[in-house]
Coordinates of C-alpha atoms in Angstrom, one line a residue:
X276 CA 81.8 78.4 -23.6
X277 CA 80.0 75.1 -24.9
X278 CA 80.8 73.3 -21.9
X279 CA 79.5 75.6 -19.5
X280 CA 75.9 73.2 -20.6
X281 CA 75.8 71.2 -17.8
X282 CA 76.2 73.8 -14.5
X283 CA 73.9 75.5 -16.8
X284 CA 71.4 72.5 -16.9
X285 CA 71.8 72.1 -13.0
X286 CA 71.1 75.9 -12.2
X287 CA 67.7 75.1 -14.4
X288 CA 66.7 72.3 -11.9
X289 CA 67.4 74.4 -8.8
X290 CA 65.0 76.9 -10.1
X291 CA 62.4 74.3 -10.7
X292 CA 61.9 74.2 -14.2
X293 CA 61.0 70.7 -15.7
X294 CA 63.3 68.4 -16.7
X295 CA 62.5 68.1 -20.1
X296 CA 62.9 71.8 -20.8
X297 CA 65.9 72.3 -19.0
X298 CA 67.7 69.4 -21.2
X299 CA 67.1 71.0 -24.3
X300 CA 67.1 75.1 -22.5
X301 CA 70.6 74.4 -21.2
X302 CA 72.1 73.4 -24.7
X303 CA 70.3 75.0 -26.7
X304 CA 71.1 78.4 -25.2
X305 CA 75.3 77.8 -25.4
X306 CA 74.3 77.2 -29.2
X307 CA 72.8 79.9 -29.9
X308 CA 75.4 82.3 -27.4
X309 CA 78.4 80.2 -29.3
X310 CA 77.0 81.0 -32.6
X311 CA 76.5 77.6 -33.9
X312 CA 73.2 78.1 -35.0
X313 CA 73.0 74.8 -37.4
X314 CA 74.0 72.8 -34.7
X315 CA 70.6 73.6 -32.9
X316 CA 68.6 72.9 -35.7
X317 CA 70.5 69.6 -35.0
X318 CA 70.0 69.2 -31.6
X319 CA 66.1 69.8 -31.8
X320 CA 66.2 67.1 -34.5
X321 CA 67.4 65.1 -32.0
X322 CA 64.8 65.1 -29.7
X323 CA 62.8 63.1 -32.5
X324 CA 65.2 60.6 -33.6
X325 CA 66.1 59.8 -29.8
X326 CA 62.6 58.4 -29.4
X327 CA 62.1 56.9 -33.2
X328 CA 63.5 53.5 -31.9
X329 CA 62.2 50.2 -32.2
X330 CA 63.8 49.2 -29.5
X331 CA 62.1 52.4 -27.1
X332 CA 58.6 50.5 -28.2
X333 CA 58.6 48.2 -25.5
X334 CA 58.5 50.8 -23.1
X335 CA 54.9 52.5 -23.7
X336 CA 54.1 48.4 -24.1
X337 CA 55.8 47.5 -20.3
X338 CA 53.8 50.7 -19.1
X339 CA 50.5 49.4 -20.3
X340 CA 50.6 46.2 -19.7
X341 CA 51.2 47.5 -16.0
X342 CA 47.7 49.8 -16.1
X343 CA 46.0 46.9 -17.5
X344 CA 47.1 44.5 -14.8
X345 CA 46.0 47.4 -11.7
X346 CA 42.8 47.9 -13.6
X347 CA 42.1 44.4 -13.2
X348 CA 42.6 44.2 -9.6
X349 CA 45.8 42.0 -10.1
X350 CA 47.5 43.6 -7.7
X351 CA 44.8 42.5 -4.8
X352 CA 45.8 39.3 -5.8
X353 CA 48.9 39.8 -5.3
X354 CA 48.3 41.2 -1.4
X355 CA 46.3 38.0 -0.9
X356 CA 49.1 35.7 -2.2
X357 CA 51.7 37.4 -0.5
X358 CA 49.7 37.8 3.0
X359 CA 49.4 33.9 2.5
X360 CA 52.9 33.6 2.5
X361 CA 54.0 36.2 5.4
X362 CA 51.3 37.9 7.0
X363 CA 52.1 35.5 10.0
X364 CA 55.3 37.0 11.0
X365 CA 55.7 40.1 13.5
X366 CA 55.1 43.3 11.2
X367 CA 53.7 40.9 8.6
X368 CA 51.9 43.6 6.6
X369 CA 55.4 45.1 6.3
X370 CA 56.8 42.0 5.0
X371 CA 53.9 42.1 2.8
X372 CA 54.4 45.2 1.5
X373 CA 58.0 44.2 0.2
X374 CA 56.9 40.9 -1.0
X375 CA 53.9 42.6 -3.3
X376 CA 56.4 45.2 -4.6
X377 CA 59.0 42.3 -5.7
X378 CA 56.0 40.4 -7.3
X379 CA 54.5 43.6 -8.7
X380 CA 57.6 44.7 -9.9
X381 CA 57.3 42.0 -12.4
X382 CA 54.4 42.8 -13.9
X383 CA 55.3 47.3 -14.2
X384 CA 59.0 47.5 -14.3
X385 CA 57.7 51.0 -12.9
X386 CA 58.6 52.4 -8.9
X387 CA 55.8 55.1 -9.8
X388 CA 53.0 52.0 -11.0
X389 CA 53.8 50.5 -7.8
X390 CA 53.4 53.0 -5.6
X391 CA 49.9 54.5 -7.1
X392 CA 48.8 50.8 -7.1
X393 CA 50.1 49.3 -3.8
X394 CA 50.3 52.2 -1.7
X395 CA 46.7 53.6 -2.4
X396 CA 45.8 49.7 -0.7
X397 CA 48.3 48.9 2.0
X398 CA 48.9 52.0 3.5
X399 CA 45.6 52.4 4.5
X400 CA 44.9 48.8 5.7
X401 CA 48.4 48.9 7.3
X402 CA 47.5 52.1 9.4
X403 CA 44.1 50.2 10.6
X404 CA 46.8 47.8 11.3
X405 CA 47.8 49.8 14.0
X406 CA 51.0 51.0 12.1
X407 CA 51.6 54.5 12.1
X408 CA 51.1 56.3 8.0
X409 CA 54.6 57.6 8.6
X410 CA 56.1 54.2 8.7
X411 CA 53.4 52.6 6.0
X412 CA 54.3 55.5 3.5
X413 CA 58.1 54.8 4.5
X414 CA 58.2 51.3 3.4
X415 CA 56.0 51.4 0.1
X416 CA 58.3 54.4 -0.7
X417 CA 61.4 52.2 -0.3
X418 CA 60.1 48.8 -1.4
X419 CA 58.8 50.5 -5.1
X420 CA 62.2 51.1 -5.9
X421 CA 62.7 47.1 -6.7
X422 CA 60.2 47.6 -9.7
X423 CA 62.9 49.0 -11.8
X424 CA 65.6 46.3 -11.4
X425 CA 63.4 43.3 -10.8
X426 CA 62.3 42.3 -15.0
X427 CA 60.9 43.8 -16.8
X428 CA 62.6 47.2 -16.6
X429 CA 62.5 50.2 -18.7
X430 CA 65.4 52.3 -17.1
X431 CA 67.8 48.8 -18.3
X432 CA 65.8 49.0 -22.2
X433 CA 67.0 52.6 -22.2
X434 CA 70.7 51.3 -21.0
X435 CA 70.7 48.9 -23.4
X436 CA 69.4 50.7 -26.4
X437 CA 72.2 53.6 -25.4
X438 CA 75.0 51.3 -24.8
X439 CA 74.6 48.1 -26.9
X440 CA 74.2 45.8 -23.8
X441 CA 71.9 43.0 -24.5
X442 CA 68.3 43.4 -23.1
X443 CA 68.2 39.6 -21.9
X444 CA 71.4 39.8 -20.3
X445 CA 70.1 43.3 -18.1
X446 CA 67.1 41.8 -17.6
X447 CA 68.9 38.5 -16.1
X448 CA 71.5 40.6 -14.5
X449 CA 68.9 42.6 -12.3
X450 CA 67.0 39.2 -10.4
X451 CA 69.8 39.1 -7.9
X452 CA 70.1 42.9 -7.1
X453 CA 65.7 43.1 -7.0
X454 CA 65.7 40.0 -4.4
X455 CA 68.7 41.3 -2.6
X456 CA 66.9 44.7 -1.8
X457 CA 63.8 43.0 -1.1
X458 CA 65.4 40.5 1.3
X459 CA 67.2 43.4 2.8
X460 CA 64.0 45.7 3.6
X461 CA 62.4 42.7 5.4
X462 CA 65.2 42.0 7.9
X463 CA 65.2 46.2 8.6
X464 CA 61.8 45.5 9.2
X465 CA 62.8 42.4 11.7
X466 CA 64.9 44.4 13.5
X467 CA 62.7 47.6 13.4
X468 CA 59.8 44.9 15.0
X469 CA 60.7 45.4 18.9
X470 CA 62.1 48.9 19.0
X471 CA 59.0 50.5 16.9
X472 CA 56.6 47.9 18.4
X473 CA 55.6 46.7 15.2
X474 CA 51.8 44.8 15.3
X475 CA 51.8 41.4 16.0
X476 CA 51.3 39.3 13.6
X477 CA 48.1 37.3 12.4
X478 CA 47.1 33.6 12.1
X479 CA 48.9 32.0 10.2
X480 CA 47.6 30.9 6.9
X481 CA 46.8 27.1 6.3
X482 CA 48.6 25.2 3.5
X483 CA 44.9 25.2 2.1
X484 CA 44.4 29.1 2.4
X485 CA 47.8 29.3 1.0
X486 CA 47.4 27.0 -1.8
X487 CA 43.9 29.4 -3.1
X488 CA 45.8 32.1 -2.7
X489 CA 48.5 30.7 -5.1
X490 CA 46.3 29.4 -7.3
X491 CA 44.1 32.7 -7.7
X492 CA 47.3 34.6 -8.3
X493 CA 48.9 32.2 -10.5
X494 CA 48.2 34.0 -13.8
X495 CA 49.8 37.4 -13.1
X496 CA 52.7 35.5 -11.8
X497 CA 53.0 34.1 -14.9
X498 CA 54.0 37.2 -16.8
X499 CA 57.5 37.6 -16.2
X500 CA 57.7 33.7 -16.7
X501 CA 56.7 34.1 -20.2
X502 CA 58.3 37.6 -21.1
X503 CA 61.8 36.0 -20.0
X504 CA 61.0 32.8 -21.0
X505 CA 60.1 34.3 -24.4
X506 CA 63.1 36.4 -24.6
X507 CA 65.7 33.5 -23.4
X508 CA 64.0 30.8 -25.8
X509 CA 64.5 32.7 -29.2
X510 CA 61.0 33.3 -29.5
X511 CA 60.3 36.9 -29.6
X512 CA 62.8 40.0 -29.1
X513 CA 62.0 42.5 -25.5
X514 CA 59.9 44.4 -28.1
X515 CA 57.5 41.8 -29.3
X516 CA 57.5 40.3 -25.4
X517 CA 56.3 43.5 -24.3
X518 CA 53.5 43.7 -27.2
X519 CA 52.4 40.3 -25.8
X520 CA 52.6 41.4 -21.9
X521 CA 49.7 43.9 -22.7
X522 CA 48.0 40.8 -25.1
X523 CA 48.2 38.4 -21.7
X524 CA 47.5 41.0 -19.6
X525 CA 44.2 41.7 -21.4
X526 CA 43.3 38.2 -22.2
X527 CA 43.4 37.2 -18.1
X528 CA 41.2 41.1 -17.4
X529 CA 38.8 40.2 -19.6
X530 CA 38.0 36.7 -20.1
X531 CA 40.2 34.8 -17.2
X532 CA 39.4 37.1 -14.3
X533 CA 36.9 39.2 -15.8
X534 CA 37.5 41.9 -13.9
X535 CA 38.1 44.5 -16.4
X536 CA 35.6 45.7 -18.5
X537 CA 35.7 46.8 -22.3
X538 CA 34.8 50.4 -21.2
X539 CA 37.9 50.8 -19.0
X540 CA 40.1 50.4 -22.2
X541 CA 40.1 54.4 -23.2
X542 CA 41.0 55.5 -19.4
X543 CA 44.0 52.9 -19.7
X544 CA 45.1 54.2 -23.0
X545 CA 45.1 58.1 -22.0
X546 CA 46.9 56.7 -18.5
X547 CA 49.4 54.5 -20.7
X548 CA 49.7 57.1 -23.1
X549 CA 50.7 60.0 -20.9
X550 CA 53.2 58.2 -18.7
X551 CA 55.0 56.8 -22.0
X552 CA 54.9 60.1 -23.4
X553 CA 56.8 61.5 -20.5
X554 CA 59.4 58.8 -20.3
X555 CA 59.6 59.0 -24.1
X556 CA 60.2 63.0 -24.2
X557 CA 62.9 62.8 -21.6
X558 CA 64.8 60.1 -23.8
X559 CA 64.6 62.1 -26.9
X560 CA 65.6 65.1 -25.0
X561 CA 68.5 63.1 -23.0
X562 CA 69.9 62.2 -26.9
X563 CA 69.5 65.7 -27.9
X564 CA 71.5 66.5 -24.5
X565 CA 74.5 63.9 -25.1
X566 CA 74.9 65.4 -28.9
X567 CA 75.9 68.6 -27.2
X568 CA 78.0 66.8 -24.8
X569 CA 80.1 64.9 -27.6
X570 CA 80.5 68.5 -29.4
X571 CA 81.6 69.7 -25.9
X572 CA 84.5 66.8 -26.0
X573 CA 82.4 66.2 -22.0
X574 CA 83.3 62.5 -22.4
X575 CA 86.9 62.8 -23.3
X576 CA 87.6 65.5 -20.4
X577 CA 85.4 63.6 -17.8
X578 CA 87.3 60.8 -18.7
X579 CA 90.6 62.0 -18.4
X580 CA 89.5 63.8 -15.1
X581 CA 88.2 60.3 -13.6
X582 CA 91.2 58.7 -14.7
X583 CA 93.9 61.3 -12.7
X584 CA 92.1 60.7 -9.7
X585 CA 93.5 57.5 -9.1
X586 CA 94.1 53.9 -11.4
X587 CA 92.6 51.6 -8.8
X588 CA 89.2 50.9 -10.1
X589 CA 88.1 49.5 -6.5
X590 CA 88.5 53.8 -5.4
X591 CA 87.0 54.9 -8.9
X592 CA 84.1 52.7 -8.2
X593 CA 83.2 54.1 -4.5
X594 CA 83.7 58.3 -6.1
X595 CA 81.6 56.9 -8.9
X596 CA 78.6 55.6 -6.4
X597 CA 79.0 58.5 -4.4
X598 CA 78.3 60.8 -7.8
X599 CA 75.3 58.6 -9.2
X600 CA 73.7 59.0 -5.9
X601 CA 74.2 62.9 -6.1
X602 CA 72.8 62.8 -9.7
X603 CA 69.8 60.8 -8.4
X604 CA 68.5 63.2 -6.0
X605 CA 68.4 65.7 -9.0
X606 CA 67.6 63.6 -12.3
X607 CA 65.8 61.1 -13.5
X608 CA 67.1 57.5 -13.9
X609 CA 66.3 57.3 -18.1
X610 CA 68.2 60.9 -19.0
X611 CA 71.3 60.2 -16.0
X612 CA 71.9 57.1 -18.0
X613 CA 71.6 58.4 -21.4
X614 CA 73.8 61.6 -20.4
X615 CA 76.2 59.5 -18.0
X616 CA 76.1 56.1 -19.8
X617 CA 78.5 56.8 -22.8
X618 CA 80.7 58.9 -20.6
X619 CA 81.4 56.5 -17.5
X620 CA 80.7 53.3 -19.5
X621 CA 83.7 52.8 -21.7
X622 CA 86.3 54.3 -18.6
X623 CA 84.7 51.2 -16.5
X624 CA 85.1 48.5 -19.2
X625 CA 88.8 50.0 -19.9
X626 CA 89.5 49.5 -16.2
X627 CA 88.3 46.0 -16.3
X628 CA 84.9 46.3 -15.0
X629 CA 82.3 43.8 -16.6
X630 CA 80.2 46.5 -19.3
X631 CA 76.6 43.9 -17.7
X632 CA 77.9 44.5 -14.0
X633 CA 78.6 48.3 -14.3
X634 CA 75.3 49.0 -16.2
X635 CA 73.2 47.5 -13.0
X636 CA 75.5 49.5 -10.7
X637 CA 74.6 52.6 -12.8
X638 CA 70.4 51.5 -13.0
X639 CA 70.1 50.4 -9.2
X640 CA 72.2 53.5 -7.8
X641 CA 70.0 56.0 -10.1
X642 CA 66.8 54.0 -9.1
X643 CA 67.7 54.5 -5.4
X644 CA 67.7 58.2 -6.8
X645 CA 63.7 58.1 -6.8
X646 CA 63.7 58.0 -2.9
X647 CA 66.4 60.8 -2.4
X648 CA 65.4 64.3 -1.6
X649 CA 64.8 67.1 -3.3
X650 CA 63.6 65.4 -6.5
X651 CA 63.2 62.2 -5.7
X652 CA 59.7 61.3 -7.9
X653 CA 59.0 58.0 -5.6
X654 CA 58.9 60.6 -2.9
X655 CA 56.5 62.9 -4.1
X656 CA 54.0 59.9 -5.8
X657 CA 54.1 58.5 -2.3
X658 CA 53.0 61.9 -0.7
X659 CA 50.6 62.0 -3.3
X660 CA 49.0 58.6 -2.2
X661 CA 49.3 59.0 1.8
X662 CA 48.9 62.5 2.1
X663 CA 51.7 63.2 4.3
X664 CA 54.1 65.9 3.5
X665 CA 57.4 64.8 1.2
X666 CA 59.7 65.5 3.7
X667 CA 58.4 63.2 6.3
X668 CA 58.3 60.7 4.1
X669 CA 62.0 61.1 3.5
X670 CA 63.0 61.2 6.8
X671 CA 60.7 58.2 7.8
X672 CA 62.2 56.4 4.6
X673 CA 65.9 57.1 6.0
X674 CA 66.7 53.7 7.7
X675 CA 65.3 51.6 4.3
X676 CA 67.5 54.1 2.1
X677 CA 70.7 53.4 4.1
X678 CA 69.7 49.7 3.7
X679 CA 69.2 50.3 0.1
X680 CA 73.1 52.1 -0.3
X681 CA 74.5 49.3 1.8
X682 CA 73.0 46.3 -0.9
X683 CA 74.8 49.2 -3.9
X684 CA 78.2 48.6 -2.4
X685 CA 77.7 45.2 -2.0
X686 CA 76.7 44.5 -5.4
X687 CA 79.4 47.0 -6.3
X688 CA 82.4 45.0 -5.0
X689 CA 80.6 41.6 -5.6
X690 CA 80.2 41.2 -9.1
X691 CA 78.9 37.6 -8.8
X692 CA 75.6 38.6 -7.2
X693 CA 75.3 40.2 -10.8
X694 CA 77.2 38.3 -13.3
X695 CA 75.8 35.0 -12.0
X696 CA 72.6 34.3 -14.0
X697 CA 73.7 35.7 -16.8
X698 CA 76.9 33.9 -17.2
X699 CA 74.4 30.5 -16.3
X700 CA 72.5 31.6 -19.3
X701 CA 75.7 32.0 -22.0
X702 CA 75.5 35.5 -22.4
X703 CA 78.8 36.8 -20.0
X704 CA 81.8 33.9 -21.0

């Protein structure tokens, strides 16, 4: 009866009840029916030690770092750099668009941060553009979806800390995969230019508008220098580089840019404070989830189910895509890694698979997740922001998410574009 948790779990999510509830509902329940009513006092005690991690600790640091850098107006910033740099070409503000996310994404880790901060901006000024919302709504959708591959990125803390993976050699592993989406969305945009009649573009910038523009962003671009540069170098552990992100962050707000004021502080705390919380509450609940699933024996018969459908791992690897995708239009990227991580992980690395190459096939397929209907949370932030309903933004977002599934099977069957900087940097022989 104990396995029955997870069709259990999944009938919770069709009827809408939260995520967090329905992990610890959906086990508890089969305890308590199963009469193993010590092991719930376990699995509740689990919800606790899942989060009480030093590792974990970076990720309420990552998320507000990211609140103080949009307080600031760092992200306008970022526009102007990045309208500097491409605004000239046909659909410029669309190149933009991509280009700020890929920059941004350096500063949140977070598809959510990016889309409350860049969307409530460029969507707007795109649709006095002359682009329609639809399409401005569409591409901030798909472009926030880099901030969780491009370092720093919390879904890759929460691989690592499940899986023993090193946090530097994610973090390295996910540059490729970021910039390949990034690039991708831009020439969907090129091609989109004539058939949607994209606007034309503007002037194009002078080297001496382009060089303020570098200059005046120059210190949030300088974050994920020092966080990896930190990291790689020896000199503080993902932890301790997040802790000084929010230090950095707050010393260019305050005193560099003085844009942000002492008072704001509290607002970012409560802000920072709620979103880690959720994140946070899903991972201890996700742990309290996979302790059921290893009392279940779920790995061992998953595994052994995997295994019969075929040896090649080329095959396993396409059925494997195909069911992260599934699982990302229904769960979160941090609990489908904790619950799926230990399961899929070890068959992979048994079948030859690099352990570094299939964790960023795991993170960017789950983070694609956030654009896929019904539950995709990109979607619904995006609504949020533009005000259009979720499902045109999903259909509107369809072209950049077939984009976005053709980069996953590239990076799937290309290991290099993965492996690469990593392997530069001594930590894959």
């Amino acid at each position: 009866m104990l396995s029955f948790f997870l069709p259990l779990f999944m009938v919770f999510l069709f009827l809408g009840l939260p995520v967090f509830f329905g992990l610890i509902a959906a086990p508890g329940i089969l305890l308590w029916m199963n009469g193993q009513e010590r092991d719930i006092t376990l699995l509740y005690r689990n919800v606790y030690n899942g989060m009480d991690s030093f590792p974990l600790m970076a990720i309420p640091f990552f998320m507000m770092a990211g609140e103080v850098m949009n307080k600031s107006n760092i992200t306008l910033r970022l526009v102007e750099f990045s309208q500097a740099m491409m605004g000239h070409l046909r659909g410029g503000l669309a190149h933009v668009n991509v280009l700020s996310s890929m920059l941004f994404a350096g500063l949140s880790g977070s598809a959510v941060a990016d889309v409350s901060a860049l969307g409530s901006m460029l969507i707007p000024a795109m649709e006095k553009q002359g682009y329609t919302r639809r399409f401005a709504a569409a591409i901030t959708a798909a472009s926030s979806i880099i901030g969780p591959i491009i370092p720093p990125s919390g879904i890759m803390i929460i691989y690592a800390y499940v899986m023993g993976e090193s946090v530097a050699a994610l973090f390295l592993a996910g540059i490729v995969p970021g910039a390949l989406i990034g690039i991708s969305l831009m020439i969907m945009i090129w091609l989109m230019a004539d058939k949607y009649d994209l606007p034309a573009a503007t002037k194009r910038a002078t080297w001496g508008e382009r060089g303020t523009a570098s200059l005046r962003a120059i210190w949030p671009l300088m974050t994920p220098v020092i966080i990896l540069g930190g990291i790689l170098g020896g000199i503080f552990t993902p932890t301790e580089a997040a802790a000084i992100a929010v230090g950095y962050s707050l010393i260019i707000g305050l005193f560099v840019m003085r844009t942000l004021k002492f008072s704001d502080l509290p607002d970012i705390l409560i802000r920072s404070g709620i979103t880690s919380a959720v994140v946070l509450l899903l991972v201890g609940a996700a742990m309290a989830f996979k302790t059921v699933a290893s009392l279940a024996h779920t790995p061992e018969i998953l595994a052994d189910f995997i295994l019969s459908l075929s040896d090649n791992p080329y095959i396993l690897l396409f059925l494997i895509n195909i069911l992260l995708f599934i699982v990302g239009m229904f769960l979160d990227a941090g609990p489908a890694i904790i619950i799926l991580g230990p399961i899929l992980g070890p068959i992979f690395v048994e079948l030859g698979v690099n352990s570094v190459h299939f964790a960023i096939i795991m993170a960017v397929n789950l983070t694609v997740g956030l654009l896929t209907p019904p539950m995709g949370l990109v979607l619904f932030v995006t609504s949020s922001v533009s005000g259009l309903r979720v499902e045109t933004v999903a259909r509107a977002a369809m072209p950049f998410l077939l984009v976005e599934v053709a980069v996953i099977f590239l990076l799937t069957y290309f290991p290099a574009l993965t492996l690469t900087i990593p392997r530069l940097f001594g930590f894959i022989q």
